[in-house]
Short mmCIF file of C-alpha atoms in Angstrom, two decimals:
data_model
loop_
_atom_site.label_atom_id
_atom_site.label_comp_id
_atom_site.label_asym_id
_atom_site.label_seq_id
_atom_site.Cartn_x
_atom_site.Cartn_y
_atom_site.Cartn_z
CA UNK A 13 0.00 0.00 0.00
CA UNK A 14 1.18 3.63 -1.07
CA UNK A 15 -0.45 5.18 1.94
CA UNK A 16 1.08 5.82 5.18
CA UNK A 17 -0.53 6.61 8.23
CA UNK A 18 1.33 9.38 10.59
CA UNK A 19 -0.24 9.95 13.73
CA UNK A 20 0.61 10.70 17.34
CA UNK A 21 -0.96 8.95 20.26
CA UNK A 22 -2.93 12.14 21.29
CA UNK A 23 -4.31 13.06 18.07
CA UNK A 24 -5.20 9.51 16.61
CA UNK A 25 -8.86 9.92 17.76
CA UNK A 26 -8.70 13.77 15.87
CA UNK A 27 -11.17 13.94 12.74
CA UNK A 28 -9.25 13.47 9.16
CA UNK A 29 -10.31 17.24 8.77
CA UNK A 30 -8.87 18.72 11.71
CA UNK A 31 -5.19 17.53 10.27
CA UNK A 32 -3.56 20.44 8.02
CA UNK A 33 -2.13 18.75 5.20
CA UNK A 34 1.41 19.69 4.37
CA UNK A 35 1.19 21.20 0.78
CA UNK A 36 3.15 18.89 -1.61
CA UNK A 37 6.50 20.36 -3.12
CA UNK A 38 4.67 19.06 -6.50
CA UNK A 39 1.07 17.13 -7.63
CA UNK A 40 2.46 14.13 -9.06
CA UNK A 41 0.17 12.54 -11.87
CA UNK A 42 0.71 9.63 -14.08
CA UNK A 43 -1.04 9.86 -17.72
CA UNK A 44 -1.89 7.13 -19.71
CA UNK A 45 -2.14 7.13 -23.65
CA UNK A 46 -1.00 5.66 -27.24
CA UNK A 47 2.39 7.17 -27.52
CA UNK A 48 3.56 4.59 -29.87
CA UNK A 49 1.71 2.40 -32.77
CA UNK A 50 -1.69 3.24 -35.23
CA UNK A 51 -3.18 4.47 -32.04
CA UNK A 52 -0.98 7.06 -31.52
CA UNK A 53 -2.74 9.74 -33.44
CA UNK A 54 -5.20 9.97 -30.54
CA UNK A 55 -2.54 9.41 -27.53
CA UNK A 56 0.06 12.04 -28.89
CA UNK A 57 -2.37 14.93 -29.54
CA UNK A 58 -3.76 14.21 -25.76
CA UNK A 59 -0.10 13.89 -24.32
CA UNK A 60 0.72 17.43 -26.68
CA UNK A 61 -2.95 19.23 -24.65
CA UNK A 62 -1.63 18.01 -21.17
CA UNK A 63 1.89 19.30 -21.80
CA UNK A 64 0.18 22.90 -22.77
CA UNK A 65 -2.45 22.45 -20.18
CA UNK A 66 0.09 21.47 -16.93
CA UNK A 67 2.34 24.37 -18.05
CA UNK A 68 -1.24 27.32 -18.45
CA UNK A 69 -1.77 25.71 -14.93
CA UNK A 70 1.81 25.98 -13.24
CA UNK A 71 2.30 29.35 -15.09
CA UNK A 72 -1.16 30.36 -12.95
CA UNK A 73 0.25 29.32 -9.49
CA UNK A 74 -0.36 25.82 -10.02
CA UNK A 75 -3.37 23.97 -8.31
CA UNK A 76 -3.86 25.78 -4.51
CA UNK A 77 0.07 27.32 -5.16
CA UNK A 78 0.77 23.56 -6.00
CA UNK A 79 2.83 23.08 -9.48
CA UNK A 80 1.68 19.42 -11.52
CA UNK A 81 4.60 17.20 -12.38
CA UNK A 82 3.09 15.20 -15.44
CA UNK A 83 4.82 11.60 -16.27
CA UNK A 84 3.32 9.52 -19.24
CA UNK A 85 2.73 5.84 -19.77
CA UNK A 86 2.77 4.30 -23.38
CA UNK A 87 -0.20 2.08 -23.57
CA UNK A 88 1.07 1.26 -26.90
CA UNK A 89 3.27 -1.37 -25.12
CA UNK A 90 0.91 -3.44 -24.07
CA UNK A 91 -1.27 -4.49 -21.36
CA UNK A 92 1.28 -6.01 -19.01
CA UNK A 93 3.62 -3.03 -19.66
CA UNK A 94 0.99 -0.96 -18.95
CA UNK A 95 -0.40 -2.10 -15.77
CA UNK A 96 3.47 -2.57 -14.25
CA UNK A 97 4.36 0.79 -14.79
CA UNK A 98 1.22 2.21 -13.79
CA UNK A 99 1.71 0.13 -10.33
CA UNK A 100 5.64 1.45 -10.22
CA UNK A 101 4.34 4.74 -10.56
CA UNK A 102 1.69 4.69 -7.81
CA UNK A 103 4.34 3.13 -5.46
CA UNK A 104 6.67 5.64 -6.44
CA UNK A 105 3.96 8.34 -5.03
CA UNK A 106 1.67 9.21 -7.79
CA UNK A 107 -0.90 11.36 -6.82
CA UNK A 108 -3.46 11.00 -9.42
CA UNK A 109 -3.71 8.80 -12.35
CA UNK A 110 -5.34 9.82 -15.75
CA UNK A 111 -5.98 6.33 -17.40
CA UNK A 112 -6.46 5.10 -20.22
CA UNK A 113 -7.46 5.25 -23.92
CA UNK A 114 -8.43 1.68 -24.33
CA UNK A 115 -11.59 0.27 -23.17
CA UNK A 116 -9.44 -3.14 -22.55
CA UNK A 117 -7.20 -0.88 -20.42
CA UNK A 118 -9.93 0.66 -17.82
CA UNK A 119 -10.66 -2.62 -17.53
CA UNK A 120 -7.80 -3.25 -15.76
CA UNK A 121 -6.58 -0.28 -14.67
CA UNK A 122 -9.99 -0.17 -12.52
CA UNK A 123 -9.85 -2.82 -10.01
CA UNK A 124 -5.63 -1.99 -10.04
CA UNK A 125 -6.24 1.69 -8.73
CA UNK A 126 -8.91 0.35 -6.05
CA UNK A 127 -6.41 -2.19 -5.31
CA UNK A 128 -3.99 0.19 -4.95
CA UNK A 129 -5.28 3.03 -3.38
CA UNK A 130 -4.68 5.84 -6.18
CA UNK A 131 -7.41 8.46 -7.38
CA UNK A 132 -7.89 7.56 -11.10
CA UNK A 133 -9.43 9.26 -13.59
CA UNK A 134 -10.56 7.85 -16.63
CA UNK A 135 -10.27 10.41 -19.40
CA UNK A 136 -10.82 8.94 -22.49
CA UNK A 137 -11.71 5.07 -22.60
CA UNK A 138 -15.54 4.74 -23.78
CA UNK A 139 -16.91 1.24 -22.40
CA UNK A 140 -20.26 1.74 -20.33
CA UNK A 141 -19.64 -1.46 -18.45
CA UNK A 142 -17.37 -0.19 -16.08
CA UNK A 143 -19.76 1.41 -13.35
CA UNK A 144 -22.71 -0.89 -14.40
CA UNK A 145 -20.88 -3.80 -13.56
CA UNK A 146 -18.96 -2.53 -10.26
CA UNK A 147 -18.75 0.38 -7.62
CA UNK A 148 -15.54 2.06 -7.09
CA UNK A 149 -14.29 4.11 -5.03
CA UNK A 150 -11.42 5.93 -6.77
CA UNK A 151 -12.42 5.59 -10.11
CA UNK A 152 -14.34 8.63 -11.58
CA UNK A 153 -15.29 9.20 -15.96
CA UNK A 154 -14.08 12.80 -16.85
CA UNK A 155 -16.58 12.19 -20.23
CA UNK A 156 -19.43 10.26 -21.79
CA UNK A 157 -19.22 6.25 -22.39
CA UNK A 158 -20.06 4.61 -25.41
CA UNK A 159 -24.15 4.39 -24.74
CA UNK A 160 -24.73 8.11 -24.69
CA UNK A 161 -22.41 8.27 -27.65
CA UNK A 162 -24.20 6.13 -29.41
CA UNK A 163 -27.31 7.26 -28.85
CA UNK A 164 -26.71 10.88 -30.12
CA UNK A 165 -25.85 9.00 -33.39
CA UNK A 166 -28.68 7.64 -33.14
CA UNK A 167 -30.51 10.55 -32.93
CA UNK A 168 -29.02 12.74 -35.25
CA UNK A 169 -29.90 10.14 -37.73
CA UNK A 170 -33.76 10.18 -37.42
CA UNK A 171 -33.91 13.68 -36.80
CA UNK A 172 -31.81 14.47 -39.78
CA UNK A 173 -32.55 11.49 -42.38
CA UNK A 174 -35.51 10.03 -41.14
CA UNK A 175 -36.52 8.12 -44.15
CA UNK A 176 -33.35 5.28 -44.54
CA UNK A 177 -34.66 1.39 -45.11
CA UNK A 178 -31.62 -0.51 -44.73
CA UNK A 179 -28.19 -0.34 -42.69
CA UNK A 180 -25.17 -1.71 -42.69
CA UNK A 181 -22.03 -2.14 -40.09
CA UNK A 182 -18.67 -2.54 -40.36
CA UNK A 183 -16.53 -1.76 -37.06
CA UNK A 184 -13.72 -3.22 -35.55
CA UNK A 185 -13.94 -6.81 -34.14
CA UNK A 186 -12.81 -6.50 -30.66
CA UNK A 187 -15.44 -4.97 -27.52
CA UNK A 188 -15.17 -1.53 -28.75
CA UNK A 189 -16.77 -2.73 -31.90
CA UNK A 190 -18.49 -5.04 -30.92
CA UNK A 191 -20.61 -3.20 -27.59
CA UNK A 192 -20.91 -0.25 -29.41
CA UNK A 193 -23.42 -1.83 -32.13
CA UNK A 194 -24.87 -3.31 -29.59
CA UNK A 195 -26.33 0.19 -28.03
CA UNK A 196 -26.72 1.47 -31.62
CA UNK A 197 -28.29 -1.60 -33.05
CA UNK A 198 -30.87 -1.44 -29.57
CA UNK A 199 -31.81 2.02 -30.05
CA UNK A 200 -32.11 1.22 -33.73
CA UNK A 201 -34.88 -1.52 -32.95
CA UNK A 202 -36.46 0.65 -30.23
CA UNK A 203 -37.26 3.39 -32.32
CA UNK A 204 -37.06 2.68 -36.06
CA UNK A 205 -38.06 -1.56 -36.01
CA UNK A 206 -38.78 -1.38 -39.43
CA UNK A 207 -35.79 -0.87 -40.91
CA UNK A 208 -33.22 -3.61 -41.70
CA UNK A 209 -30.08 -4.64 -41.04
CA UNK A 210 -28.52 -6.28 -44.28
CA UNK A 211 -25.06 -6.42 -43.25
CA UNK A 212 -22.70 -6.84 -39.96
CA UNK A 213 -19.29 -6.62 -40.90
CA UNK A 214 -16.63 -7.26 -37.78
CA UNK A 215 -12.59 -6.90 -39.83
CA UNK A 216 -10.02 -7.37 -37.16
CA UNK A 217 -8.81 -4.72 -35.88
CA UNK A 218 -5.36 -3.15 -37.24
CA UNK A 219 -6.92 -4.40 -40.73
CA UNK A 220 -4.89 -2.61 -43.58
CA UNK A 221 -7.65 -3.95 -46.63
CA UNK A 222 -11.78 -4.01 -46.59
CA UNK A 223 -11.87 -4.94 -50.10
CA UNK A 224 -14.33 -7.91 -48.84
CA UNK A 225 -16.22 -5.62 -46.85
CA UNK A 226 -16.69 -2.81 -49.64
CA UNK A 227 -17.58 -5.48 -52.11
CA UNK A 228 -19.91 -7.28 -50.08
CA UNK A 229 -21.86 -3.16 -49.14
CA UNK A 230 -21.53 -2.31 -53.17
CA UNK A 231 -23.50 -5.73 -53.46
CA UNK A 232 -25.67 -4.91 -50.70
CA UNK A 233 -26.45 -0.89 -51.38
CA UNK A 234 -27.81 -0.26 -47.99
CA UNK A 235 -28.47 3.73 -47.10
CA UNK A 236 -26.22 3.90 -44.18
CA UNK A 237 -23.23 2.12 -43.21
CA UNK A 238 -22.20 2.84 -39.79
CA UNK A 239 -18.87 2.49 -38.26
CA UNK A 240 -17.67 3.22 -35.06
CA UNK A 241 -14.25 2.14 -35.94
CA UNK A 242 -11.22 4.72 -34.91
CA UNK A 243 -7.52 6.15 -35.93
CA UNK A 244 -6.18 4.14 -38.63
CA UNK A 245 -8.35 1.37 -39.09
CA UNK A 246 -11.39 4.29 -39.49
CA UNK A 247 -8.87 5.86 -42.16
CA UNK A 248 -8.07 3.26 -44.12
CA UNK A 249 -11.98 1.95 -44.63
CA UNK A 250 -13.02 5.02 -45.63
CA UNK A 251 -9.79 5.75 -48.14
CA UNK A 252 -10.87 2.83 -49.73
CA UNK A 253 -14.41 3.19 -49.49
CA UNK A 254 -13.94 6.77 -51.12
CA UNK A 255 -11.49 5.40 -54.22
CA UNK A 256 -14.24 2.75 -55.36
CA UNK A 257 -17.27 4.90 -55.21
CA UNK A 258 -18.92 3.66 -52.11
CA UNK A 259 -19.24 7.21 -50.35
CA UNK A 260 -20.96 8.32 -53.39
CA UNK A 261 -23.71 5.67 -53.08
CA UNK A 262 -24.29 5.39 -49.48
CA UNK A 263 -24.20 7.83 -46.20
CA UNK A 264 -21.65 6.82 -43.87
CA UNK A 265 -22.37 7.37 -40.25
CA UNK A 266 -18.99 7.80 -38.33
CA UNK A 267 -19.58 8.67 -34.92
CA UNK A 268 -15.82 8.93 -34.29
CA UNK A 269 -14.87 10.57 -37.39
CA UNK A 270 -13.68 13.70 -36.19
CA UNK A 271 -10.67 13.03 -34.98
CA UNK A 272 -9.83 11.47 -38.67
CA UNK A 273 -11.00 14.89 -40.74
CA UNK A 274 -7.53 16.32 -41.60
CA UNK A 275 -5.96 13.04 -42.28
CA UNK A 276 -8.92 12.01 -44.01
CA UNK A 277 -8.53 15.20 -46.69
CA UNK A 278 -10.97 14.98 -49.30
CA UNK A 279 -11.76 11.22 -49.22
CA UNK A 280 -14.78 11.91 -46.90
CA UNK A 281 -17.40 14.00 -49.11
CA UNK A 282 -19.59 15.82 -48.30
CA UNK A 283 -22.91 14.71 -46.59
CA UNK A 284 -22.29 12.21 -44.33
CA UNK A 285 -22.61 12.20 -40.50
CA UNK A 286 -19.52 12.79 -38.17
CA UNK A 287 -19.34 12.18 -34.83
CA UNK A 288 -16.84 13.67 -32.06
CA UNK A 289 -17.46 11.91 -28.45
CA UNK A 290 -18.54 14.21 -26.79
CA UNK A 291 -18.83 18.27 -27.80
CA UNK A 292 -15.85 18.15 -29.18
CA UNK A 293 -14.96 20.52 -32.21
CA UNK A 294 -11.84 23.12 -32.97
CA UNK A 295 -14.50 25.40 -34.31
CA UNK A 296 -16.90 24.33 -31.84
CA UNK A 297 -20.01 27.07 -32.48
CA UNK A 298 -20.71 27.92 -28.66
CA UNK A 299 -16.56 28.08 -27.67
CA UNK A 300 -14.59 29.55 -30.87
CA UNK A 301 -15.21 33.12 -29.59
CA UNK A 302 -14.14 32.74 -25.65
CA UNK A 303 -10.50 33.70 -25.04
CA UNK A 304 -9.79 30.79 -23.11
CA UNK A 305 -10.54 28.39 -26.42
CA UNK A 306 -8.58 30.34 -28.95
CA UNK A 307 -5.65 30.77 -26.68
CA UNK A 308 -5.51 27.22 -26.14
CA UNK A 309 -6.29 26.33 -30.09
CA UNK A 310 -3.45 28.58 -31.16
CA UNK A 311 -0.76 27.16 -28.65
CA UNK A 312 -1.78 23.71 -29.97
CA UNK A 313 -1.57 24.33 -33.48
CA UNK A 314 1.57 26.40 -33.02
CA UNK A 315 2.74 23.05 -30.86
CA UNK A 316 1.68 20.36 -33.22
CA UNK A 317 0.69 22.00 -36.53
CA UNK A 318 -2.56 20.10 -36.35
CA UNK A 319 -6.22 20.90 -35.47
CA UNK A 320 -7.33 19.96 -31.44
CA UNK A 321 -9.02 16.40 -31.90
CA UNK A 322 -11.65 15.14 -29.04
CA UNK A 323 -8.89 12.90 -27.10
CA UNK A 324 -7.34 16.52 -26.52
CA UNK A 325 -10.79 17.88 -25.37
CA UNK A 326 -11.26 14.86 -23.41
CA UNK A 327 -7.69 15.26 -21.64
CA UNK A 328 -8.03 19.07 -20.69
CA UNK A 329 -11.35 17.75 -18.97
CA UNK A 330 -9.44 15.00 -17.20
CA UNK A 331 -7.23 17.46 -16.15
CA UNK A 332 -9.95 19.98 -15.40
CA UNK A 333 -12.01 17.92 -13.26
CA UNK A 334 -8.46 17.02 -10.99
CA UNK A 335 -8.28 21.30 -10.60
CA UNK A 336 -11.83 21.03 -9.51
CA UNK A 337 -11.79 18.44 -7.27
CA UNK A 338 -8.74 19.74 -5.24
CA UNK A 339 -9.84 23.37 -5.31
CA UNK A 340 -13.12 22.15 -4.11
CA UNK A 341 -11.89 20.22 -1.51
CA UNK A 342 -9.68 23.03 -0.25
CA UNK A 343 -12.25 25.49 -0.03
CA UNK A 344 -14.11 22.78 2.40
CA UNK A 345 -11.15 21.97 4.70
CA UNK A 346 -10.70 25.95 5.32
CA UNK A 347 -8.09 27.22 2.52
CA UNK A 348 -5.61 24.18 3.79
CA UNK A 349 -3.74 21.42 1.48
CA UNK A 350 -6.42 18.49 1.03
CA UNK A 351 -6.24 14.72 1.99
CA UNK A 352 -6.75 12.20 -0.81
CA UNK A 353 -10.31 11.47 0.88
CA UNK A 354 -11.17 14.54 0.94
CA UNK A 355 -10.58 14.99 -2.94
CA UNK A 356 -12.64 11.75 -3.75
CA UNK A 357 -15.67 13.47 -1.77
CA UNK A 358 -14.87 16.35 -3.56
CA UNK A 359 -15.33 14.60 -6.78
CA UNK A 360 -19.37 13.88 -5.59
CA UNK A 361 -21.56 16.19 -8.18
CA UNK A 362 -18.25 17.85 -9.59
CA UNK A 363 -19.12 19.99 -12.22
CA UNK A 364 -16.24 21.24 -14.09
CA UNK A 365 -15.17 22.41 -17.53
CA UNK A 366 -12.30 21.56 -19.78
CA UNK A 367 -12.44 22.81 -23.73
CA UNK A 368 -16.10 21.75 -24.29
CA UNK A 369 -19.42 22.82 -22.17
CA UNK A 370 -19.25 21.66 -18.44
CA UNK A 371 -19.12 18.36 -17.04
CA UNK A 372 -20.96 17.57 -14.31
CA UNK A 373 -19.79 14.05 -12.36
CA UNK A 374 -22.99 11.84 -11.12
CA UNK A 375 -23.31 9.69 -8.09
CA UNK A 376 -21.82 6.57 -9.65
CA UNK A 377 -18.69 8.29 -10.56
CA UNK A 378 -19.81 8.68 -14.16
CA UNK A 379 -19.41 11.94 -16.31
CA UNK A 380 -22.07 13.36 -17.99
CA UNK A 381 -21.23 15.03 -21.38
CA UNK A 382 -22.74 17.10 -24.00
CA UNK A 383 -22.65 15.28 -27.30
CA UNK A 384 -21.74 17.38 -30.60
CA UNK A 385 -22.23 15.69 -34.17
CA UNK A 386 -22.79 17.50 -37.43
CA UNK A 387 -22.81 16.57 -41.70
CA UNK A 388 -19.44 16.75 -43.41
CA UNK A 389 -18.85 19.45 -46.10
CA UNK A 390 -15.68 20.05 -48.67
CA UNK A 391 -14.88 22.89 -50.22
CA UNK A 392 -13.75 24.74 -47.64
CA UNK A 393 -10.75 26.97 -47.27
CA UNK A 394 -9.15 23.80 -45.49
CA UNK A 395 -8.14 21.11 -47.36
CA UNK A 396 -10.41 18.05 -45.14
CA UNK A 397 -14.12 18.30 -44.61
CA UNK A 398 -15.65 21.01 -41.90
CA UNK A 399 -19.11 20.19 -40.30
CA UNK A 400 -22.40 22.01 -41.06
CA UNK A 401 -25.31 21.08 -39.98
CA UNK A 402 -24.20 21.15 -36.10
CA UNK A 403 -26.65 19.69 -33.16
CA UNK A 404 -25.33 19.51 -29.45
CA UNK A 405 -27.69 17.36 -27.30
CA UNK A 406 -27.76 17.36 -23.55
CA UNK A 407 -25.95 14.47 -22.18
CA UNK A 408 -28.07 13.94 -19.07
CA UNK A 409 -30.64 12.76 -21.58
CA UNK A 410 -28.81 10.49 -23.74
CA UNK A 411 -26.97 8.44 -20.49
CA UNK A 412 -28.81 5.28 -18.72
CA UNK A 413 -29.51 6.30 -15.37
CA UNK A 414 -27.69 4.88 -12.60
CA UNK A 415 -28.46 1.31 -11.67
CA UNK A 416 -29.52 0.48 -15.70
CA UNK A 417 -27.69 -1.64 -18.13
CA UNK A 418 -26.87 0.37 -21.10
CA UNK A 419 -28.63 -2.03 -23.57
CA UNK A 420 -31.73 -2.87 -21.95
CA UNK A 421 -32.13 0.37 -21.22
CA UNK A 422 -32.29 1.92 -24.62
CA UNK A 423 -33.97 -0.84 -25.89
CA UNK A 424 -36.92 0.93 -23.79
CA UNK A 425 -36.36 4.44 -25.79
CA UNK A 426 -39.59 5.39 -27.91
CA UNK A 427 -40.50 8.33 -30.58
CA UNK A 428 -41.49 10.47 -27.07
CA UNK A 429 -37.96 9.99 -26.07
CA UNK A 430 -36.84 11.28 -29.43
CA UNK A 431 -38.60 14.16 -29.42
CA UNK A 432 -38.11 15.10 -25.96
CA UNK A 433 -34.59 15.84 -26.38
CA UNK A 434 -32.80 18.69 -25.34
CA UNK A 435 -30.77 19.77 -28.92
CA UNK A 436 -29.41 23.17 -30.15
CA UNK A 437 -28.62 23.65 -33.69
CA UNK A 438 -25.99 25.72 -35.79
CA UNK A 439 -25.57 25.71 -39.97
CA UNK A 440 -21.66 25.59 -39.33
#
């Protein structure tokens, strides 16, 4: 155990609050992400934003006069890598962890951090299945998971092309891929039963040809084809796609598509649906205009000479929520230098806000996040596709309460639930 207990014979009966805490000569916090491998395009943007974000912060005074110390873990070495470095770190005196990308990952990193004590936050990794199928104590969602994600496809879909007949899937075979049809596929039968599914198409993941799979969906012409396949796997289907025609013939719904929009170029056309997990957009329509935004956007660009992608949004609201959580914690224990259980009580109804609009943490430890998706366009002044067409729903809406299983849940959804939603349009 990381933790040790100092305490004199006279005070051991004193309340945890009563103790002062000795302000740390630095926040130590251990970050997670794809540094190496076809997942990197999403961990080296985020580890880029946290570098820019931890030096804004320490520049400020740090968090309560407190400067972060930032130390990154390649999950692009594997699992067992991974999980020994993230213990070494911990022991070692990590305050706070900020893991991981992979859904695979939280899985493992979760019952480690309980295990070991350690405040975790998970800042980017989308399964729902982590608080439905166990309570923790340290672990806390900085974002959305993979059912209210989903869903907000969903929705833009009807409300948007309400008329499709047929639908077709192609995302990676592994439980990203495979749970995130699931909640799609649900919500499909709940509210539109009559239209069919003609295709489910599961390449493994890393595949660098869907030759099959493009013949098989020009065979099949159905109106969509969704996939919620990511980074270079996303990339190459839809390259391909694009050079025989298919993206001329049927809409593609991407729900993770964003993040692939400059290194797509023009091989995504206009008219097809893009996702960004969560509100996530450089020229998001409600943020573009704040200071804070642009300052950030043109320190990133200058940085990386790349747009801000939604694994950077989701890191500065890992990152955020941490601020939150120990200001707010300070502020209750009178100004002083919080313990670590005071920060995780902090963390109850945390509302906080990174790059996006606020995030507001719920009684199972879950974030709830806005959800941004709009319609591709080219022709631009930039050289990939922009997004017109803009809704942002409310998150609270789109997330199974607390207690429900993601699946069942939406399988319950009905045209009243469709309409009901909270949404706000923009053209562009």
């Amino acid at each position: 155990m990381k933790k040790l207990l100092m305490a004199t014979a006279a005070c051991a009966a004193m309340p945890l609050a009563a103790f002062a805490q000795d302000k740390p000569d630095a926040l130590q916090v251990g970050v997670t992400g794809f540094l190496t491998g076809p997942a990197s395009v999403f961990g080296v943007p985020a580890k880029d934003a946290a570098e820019i974000l931890a030096e804004d912060i320490n520049a400020d005074g740090g968090i309560q006069g407190v400067p972060l110390e930032l130390t990154f873990i390649d999950e692009g070495a594997g699992t067992e890598v991974l999980t020994t470095e993230y213990r070494r770190l911990v022991e070692n005196g990590a305050d706070v962890m900020l893991a991981a990308i992979s859904s695979g990952n939280c899985k493992t990193i979760a019952p480690l951090a309980e295990d070991l004590e350690v405040i975790n936050i998970m800042w980017d990794c989308g399964t729902q299945t982590i608080f439905e199928e166990d309570d923790y104590n340290y672990v806390f969602r900085s974002q959305a998971h993979a059912g209210t994600e989903m869903l907000a496809t969903v929705a833009y879909l009807l409300k948007t092309m309400p008329d499709f007949e047929t639908i077709a899937v192609v995302n990676q075979d592994y439980a990203w891929g495979r749970d995130s049809w699931d909640i799609f596929s649900a919500a499909l039968k709940a509210l539109r039963p009559d239209v069919e599914v003609v295709g489910e198409f599961f390449p493994k993941f890393g595949s660098p040809d869907f030759s099959t799979e493009i013949s098989r969906l020009q065979a099949l012409q159905p109106d969509i084809i969704l996939s919620t396949s990511w980074g270079g796997d996303l990339d190459t289907f839809v390259q391909q796609a694009s050079q025989r025609g298919l993206t001329n013939s049927s809409t593609f719904v991407l729900p993770l598509a964003e993040s692939s929009l400059e290194r797509l170029g023009s091989s995504l056309p206009s008219g097809h649906i893009v996702g960004a997990r969560g509100d996530h957009y450089w020229n998001h329509p409600e943020r573009r205009d704040d200071e804070d935004f642009k300052s950030f956007m043109a320190k990133f660009e200058e940085k990386t000479g790349s747009k801000a992608i939604y694994p950077v949004f989701h890191m500065s609201q890992g990152i955020a929520a941490m601020k939150a959580a120990y200001d707010k914690a300070a502020e209750a224990n009178d100004g002083n230098w919080p313990s670590e259980d005071q920060v995780i009580e902090a963390m109850a109804g945390l509302e906080f806000q990174g790059l996006g609009r606020p995030v507001t943490i719920r009684e199972d430890n879950q974030g709830i996040e806005a959800q941004l998706l709009g319609m591709s366009v080219q022709g631009g002044e930039l050289p990939f596709a922009t997004l017109e067409n803009i809704m942002i729903f409310d998150g609270d809406e789109l997330t199974t309460p607390v207690g429900e299983e993601s699946v069942s849940w939406v399988g319950t959804l009905d045209q009243e639930w469709l309409d009901g939603l909270t949404v706000d349009t923009y053209e562009n």
